[in-house]
XYZ file of C-alpha atoms in Angstrom:
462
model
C -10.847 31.153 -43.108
C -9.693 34.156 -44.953
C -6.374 33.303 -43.790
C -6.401 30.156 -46.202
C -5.639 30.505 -50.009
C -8.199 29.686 -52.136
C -6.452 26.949 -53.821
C -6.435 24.828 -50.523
C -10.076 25.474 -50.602
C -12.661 22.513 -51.421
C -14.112 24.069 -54.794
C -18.306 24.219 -54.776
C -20.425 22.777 -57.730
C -19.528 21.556 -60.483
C -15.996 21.521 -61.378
C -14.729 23.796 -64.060
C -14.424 22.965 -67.334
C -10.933 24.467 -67.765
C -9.564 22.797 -64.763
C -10.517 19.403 -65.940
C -8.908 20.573 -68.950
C -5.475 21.735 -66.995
C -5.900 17.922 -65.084
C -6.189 15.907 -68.068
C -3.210 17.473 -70.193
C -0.585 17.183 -66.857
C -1.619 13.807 -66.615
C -0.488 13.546 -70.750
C 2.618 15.205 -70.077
C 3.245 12.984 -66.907
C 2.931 9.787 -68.783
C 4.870 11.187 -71.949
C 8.178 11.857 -69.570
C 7.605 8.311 -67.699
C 8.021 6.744 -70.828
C 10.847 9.030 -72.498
C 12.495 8.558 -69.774
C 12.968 4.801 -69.500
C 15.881 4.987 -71.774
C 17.563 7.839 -70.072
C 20.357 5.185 -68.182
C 21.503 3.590 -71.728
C 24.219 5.411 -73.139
C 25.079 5.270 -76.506
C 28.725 4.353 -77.499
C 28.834 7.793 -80.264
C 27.457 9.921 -77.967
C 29.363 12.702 -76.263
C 30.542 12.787 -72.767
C 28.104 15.730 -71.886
C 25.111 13.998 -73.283
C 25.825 10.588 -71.526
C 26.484 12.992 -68.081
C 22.881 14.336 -68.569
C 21.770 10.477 -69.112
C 23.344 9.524 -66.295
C 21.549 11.971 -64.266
C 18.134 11.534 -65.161
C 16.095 9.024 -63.275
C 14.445 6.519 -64.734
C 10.924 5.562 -64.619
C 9.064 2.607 -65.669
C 5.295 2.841 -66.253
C 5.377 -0.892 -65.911
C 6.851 -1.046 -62.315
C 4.739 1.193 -60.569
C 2.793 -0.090 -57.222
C -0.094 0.390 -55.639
C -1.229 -0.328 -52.311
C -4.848 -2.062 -52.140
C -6.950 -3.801 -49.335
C -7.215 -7.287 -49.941
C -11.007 -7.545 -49.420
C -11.364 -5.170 -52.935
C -10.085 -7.945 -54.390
C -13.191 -9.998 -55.006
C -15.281 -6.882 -55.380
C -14.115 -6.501 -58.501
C -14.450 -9.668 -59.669
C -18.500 -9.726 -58.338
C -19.818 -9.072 -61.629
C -18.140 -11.813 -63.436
C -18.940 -14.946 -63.933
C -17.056 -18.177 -64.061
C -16.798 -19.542 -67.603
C -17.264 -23.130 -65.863
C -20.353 -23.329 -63.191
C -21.409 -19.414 -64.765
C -21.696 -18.260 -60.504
C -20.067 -15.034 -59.892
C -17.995 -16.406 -57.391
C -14.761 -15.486 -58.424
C -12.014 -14.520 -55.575
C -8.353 -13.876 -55.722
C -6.714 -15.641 -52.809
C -3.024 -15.282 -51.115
C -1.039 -18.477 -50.911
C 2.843 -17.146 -49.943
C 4.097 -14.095 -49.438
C 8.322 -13.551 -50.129
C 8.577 -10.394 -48.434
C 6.578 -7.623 -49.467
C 5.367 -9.811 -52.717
C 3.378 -12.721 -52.871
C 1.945 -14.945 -55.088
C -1.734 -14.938 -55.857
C -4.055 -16.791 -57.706
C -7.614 -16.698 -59.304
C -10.857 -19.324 -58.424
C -14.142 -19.919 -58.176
C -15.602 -20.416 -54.953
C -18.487 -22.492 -56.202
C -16.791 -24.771 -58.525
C -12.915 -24.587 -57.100
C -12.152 -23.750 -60.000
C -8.356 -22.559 -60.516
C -7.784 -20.208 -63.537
C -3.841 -19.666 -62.648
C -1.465 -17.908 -59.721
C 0.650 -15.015 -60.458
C 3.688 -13.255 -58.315
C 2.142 -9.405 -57.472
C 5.987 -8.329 -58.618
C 8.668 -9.385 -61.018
C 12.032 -10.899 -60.636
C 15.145 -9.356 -61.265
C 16.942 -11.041 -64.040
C 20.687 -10.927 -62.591
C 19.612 -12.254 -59.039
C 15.988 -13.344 -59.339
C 15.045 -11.263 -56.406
C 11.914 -9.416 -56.346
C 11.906 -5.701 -57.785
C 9.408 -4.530 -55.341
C 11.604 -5.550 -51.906
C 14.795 -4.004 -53.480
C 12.485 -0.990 -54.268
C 11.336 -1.165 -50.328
C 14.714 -1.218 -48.948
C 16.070 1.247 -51.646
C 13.276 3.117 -49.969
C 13.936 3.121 -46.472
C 17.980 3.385 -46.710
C 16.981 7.030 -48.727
C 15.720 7.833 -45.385
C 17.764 6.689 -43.446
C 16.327 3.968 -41.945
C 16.778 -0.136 -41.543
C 15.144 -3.613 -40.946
C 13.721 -2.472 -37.876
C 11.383 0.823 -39.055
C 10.535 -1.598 -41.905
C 9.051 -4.208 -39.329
C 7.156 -1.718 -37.926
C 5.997 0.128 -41.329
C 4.703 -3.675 -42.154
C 3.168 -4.349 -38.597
C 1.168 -0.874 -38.907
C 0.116 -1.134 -42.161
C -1.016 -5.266 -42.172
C 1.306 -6.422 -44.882
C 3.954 -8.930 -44.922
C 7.462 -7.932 -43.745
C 10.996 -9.433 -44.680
C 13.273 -11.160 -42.520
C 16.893 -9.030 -41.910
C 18.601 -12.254 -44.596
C 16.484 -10.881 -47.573
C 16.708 -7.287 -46.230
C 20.504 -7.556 -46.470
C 20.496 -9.436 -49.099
C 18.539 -6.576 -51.080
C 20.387 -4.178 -49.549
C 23.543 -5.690 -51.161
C 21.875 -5.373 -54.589
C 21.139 -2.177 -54.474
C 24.697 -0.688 -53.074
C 26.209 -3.198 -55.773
C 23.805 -1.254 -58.222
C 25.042 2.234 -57.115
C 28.611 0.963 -57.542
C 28.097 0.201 -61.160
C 26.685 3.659 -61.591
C 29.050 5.518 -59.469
C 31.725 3.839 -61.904
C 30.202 4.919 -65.371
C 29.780 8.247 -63.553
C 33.158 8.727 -62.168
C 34.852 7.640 -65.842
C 32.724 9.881 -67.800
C 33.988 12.911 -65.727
C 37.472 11.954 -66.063
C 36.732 11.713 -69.521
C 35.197 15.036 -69.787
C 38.007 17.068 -67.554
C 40.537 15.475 -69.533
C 38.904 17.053 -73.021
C 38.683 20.492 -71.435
C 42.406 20.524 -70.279
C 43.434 19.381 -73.447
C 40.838 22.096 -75.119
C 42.410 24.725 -72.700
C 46.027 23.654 -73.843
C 46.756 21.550 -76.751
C 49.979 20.729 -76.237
C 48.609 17.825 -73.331
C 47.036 16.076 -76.412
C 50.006 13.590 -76.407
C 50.465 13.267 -72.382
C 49.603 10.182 -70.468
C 49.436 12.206 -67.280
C 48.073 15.467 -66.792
C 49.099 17.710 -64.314
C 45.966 19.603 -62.838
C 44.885 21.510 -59.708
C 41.771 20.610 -57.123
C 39.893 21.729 -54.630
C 40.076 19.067 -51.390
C 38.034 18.808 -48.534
C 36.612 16.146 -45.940
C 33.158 15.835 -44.004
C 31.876 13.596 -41.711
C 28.451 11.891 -40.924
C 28.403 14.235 -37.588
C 29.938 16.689 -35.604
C 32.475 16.570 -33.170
C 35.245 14.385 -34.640
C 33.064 11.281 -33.295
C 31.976 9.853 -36.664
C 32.089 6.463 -37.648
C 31.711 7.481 -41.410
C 33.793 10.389 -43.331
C 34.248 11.269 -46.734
C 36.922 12.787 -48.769
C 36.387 14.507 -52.059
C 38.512 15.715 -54.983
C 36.903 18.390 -57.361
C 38.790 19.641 -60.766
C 39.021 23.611 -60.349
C 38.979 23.889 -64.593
C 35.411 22.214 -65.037
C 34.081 21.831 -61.032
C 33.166 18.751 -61.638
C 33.817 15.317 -58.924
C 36.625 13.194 -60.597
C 37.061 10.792 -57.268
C 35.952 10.607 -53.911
C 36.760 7.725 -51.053
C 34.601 6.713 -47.846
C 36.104 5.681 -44.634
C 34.087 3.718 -41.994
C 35.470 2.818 -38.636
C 32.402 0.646 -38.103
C 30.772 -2.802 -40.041
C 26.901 -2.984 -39.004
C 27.041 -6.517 -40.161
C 29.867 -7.325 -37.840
C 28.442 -5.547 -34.716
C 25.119 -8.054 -35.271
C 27.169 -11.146 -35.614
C 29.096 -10.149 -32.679
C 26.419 -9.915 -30.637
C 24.322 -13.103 -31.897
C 27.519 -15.391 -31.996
C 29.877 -14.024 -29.745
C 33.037 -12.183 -31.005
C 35.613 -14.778 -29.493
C 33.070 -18.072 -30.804
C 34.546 -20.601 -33.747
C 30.980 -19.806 -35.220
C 32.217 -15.884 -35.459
C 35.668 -16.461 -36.789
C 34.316 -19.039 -39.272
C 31.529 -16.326 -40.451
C 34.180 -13.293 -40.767
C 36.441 -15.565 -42.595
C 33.430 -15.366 -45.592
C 32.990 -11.880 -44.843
C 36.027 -10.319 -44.623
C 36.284 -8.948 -47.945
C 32.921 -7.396 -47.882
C 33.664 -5.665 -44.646
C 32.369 -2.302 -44.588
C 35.130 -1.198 -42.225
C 38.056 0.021 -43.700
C 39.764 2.195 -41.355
C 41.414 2.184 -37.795
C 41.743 5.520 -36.481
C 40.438 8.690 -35.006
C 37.834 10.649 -36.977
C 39.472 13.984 -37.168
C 42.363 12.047 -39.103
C 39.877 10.166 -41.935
C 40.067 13.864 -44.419
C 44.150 13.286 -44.403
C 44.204 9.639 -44.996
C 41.173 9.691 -47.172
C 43.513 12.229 -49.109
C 46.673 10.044 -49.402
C 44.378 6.763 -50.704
C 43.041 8.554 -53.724
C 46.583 10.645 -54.554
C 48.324 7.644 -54.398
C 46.063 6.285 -56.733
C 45.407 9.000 -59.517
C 48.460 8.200 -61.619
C 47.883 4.462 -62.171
C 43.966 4.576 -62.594
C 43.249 7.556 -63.989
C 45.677 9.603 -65.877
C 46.042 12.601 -63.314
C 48.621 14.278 -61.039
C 47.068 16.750 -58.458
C 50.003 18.781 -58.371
C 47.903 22.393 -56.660
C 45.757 21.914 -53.911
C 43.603 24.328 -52.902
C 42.538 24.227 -48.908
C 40.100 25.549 -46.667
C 42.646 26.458 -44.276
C 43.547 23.002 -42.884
C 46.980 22.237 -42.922
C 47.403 18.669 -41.533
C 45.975 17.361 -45.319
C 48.780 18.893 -46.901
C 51.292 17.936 -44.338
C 50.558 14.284 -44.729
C 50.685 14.250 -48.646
C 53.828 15.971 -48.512
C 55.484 13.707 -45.838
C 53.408 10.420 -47.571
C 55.618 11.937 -51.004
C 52.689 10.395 -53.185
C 54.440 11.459 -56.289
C 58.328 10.840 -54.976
C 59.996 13.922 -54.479
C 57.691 16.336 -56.325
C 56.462 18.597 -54.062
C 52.563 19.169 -54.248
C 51.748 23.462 -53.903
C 49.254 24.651 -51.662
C 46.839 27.168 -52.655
C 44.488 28.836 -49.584
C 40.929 30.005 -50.492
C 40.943 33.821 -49.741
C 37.020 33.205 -48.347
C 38.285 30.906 -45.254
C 40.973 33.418 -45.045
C 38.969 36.554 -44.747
C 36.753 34.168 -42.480
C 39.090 32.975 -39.902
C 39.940 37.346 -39.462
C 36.151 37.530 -38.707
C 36.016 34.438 -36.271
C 39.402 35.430 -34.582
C 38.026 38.874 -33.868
C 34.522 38.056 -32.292
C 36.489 35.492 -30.381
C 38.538 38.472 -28.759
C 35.397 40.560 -27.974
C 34.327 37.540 -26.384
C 37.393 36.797 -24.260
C 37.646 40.513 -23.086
C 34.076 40.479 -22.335
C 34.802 37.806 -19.314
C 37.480 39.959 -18.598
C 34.619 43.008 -17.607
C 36.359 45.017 -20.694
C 34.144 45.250 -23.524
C 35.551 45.934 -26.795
C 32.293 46.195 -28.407
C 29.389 48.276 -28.254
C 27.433 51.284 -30.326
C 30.493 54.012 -29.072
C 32.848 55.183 -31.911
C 35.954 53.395 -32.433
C 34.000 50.123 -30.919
C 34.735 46.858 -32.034
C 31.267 46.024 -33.064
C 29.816 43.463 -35.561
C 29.943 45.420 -38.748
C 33.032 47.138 -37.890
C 34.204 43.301 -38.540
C 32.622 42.730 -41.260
C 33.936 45.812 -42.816
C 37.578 44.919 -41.985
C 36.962 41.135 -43.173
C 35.672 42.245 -46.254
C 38.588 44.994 -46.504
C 41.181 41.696 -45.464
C 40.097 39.656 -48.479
C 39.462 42.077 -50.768
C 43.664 43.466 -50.324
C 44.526 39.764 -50.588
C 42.369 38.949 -53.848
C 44.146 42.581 -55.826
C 47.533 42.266 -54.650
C 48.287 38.227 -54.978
C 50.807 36.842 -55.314
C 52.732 39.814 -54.016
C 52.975 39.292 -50.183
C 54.430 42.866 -49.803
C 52.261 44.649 -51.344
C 49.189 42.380 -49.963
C 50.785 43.188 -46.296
C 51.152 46.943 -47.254
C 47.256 47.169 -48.477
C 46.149 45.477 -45.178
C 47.274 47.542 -42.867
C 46.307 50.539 -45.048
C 42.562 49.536 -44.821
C 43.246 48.817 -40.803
C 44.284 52.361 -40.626
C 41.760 54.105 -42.581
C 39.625 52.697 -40.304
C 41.269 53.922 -37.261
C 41.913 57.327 -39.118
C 39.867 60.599 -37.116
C 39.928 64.136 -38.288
C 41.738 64.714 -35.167
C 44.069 62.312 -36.060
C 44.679 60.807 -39.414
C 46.589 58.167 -40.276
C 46.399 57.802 -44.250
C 50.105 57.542 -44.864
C 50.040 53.999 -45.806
C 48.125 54.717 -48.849
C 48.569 55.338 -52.454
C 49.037 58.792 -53.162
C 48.180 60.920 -55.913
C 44.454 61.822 -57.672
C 44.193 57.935 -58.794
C 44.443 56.771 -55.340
C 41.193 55.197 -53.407
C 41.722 57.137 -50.559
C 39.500 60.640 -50.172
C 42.252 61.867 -47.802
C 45.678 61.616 -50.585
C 42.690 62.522 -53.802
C 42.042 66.165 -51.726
C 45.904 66.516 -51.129
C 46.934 65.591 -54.490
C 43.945 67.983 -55.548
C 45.531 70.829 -53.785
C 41.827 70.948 -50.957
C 41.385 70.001 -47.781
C 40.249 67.034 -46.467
C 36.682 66.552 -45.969
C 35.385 65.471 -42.658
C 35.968 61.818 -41.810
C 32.634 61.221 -40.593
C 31.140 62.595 -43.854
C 33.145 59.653 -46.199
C 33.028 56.994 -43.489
C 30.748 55.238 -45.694
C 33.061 55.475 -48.642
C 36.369 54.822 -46.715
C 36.972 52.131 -49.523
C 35.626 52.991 -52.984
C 35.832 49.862 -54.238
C 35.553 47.380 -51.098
C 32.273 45.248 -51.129
């Protein structure tokens, strides 16, 4: 028990004062944000692109669409001390009469007199659709966590309440992805909006352009591992700002189509008919291996930068993977401009560090081990020294590839370097260099022991 914080503990006697205090004014505050918040999704049309961004962001929350869940034998309970204005017998009772999914329509009588005072639906309609809010709200629901139709069967079988059929769960389901369009649309165009301003901030001389020429970060992911995915996603971020100006989502796979296949036969008239409605609401949209969605994802939203939005992606800067760049270039998205690949020094410095404790690993099978706790060993933070050495001579000396060569195999040697044999003649000489070895010569001392600055082999590494 003394293992268990206090605050988990039941609290004796009567409560305090100060807590009911505490309760009472987070309950204030809660209700004050609910409601300031139900106009954080309307933008207004002077308002500036940061402060719509921020609206855009917030989630809104009405007061007046909360639900509850209640036993339907309270019902009457709280109607037992009222009586009917007609026979005065406090027989009132709130009955269920249809149920349209996971709302239904109720109304109010009197037992003794069957007397009927009026039926009301226990959720509203939307206005665009007339669906009910609370089953787009349930499916909304269950899609967040990743699940369908089926765990909302059995979420209604456990819990006694009345379930949808998969026509009104798809049907909801459509609402809300066609609701998440609209917003990824006002989202995506205020970005633009706001990427454009700070390029034209950074350089005013764009102010007149109709196409700006800017460079992004690129890179792909997939639902899953192993280049097996059915779903992958490409995304282009603006290096200026870091903020998402477009992103495009590849399916090899319609979950719609795989049911109707299976309920009405792919080769059926019934089939073709259906597909011929549903063809261009097909969630499949790409033939292909996974490992090649990140390239072709790439070339769909290049290709498509001039006309909708204003932008060339003339730099491109990579995680290492080449076939993306490849593609664009051999695609020629922008006709015979060329589009410049920039590498990002931290894959760089990584792939040194993966390529070495691969070779450890490979000698190891071998029965020669190349790492250990002997001198000279190549042991874990021996490689993490010399990756952090590798991208620290790339970051200093770019875009000079001699000089970035030259300061590589400098800190690869002052590694290796022993007082019975150093090797420091790859460095820069003189009392400003890093080295301890040239700063004694060019002091006119000796050397100090290696073992004694082995900690300090790089002053400024790290």
């Amino acid at each position: 028990m003394d293992l268990i914080s206090s605050r988990y503990r039941k609290p004796k006697g009567r409560p305090m004062k100060s807590r009911q205090v505490k309760s009472e004014n987070a309950k204030k505050r809660w209700a004050k944000k609910s409601l300031d918040s139900e106009q954080s999704i309307i933008s207004s049309p002077n308002a500036t692109n940061s402060n719509e961004l921020d609206k855009m962001n917030s989630v809104s929350t009405n007061v007046d669409t909360n639900y509850i869940i209640m036993c339907k034998t309270l019902w009457s309970s709280l109607l037992k001390n009222i009586p009917c204005h007609e026979c005065k017998e406090k027989t009132l009772q709130v009955s269920q009469i249809n149920s349209f999914g996971f709302s239904s329509k109720i109304f109010l009588s009197c037992a003794s007199c069957k007397k009927e005072f009026g039926s009301v639906f226990t959720s509203e309609r939307e206005v665009e659709d007339k669906t009910f809010h609370v089953n787009n709200k349930v499916v909304e629901a269950f899609l967040a966590i990743g699940r369908g139709h089926s765990a909302l069967e059995t979420f209604s079988m456990v819990l006694g309440t009345p379930s949808m059929d998969s026509k009104t769960f798809n049907k909801c389901m459509k609402n809300v992805c066609q609701k998440n369009k609209d917003i990824k649309f006002k989202m995506l165009e205020l970005s633009r909006n706001a990427v454009r301003d700070d390029h034209i901030r950074e350089n005013p001389n764009l102010q007149n352009s109709a196409v700006l020429d800017i460079s992004v970060s690129y890179d792909g992911t997939w639902q899953k591992r192993g280049y097996t995915s059915n779903l992958g996603v490409g995304c282009v971020i603006d290096i200026l700002t870091g903020i998402v100006i477009d992103f495009e989502i590849l399916s090899k796979s319609c979950h719609e189509c795989v049911i109707s296949e299976r309920d009405l036969k792919k080769n059926s008239v019934e089939f073709k008919i259906w597909f011929a409605g549903h063809k261009n609401e097909c969630e499949k949209n790409f033939h292909g291996s996974s490992g090649s969605m990140e390239m072709h994802a790439a070339a769909v939203m290049w290709k498509r930068s001039i006309k909708e939005f204003g932008f060339r992606y003339t730099k491109m800067l990579c995680d290492g993977d080449s076939k993306t760049f490849q593609h664009l270039n051999e695609e020629k998205v922008y006709g015979p401009d060329i589009i410049q690949k920039e590498e990002c020094i931290n894959h760089i410095s990584k792939r040194l560090g993966t390529a070495l404790r691969n070779k450890v690993k490979e000698w190891k099978v071998k029965k020669v081990t190349l790492g250990g706790k002997k001198p000279g060993s190549l042991k874990e933070t021996t490689i993490t020294k010399l990756q952090n050495y590798y991208r620290k001579a790339g970051k200093d000396n770019a875009p000079d590839v001699n000089k970035m060569k030259k300061s590589i195999f400098a800190s690869l040697y002052h590694c290796m370097s022993t007082d019975s044999k150093p090797q420091h003649s790859k460095y820069p000489v003189g009392a400003q260099s890093w080295c301890f070895f040239q700063i004694a010569i060019a002091q006119g001392e000796t050397p100090k022991s290696h073992k004694k600055n082995e900690d300090n082999i790089v002053r400024t590494c790290c």
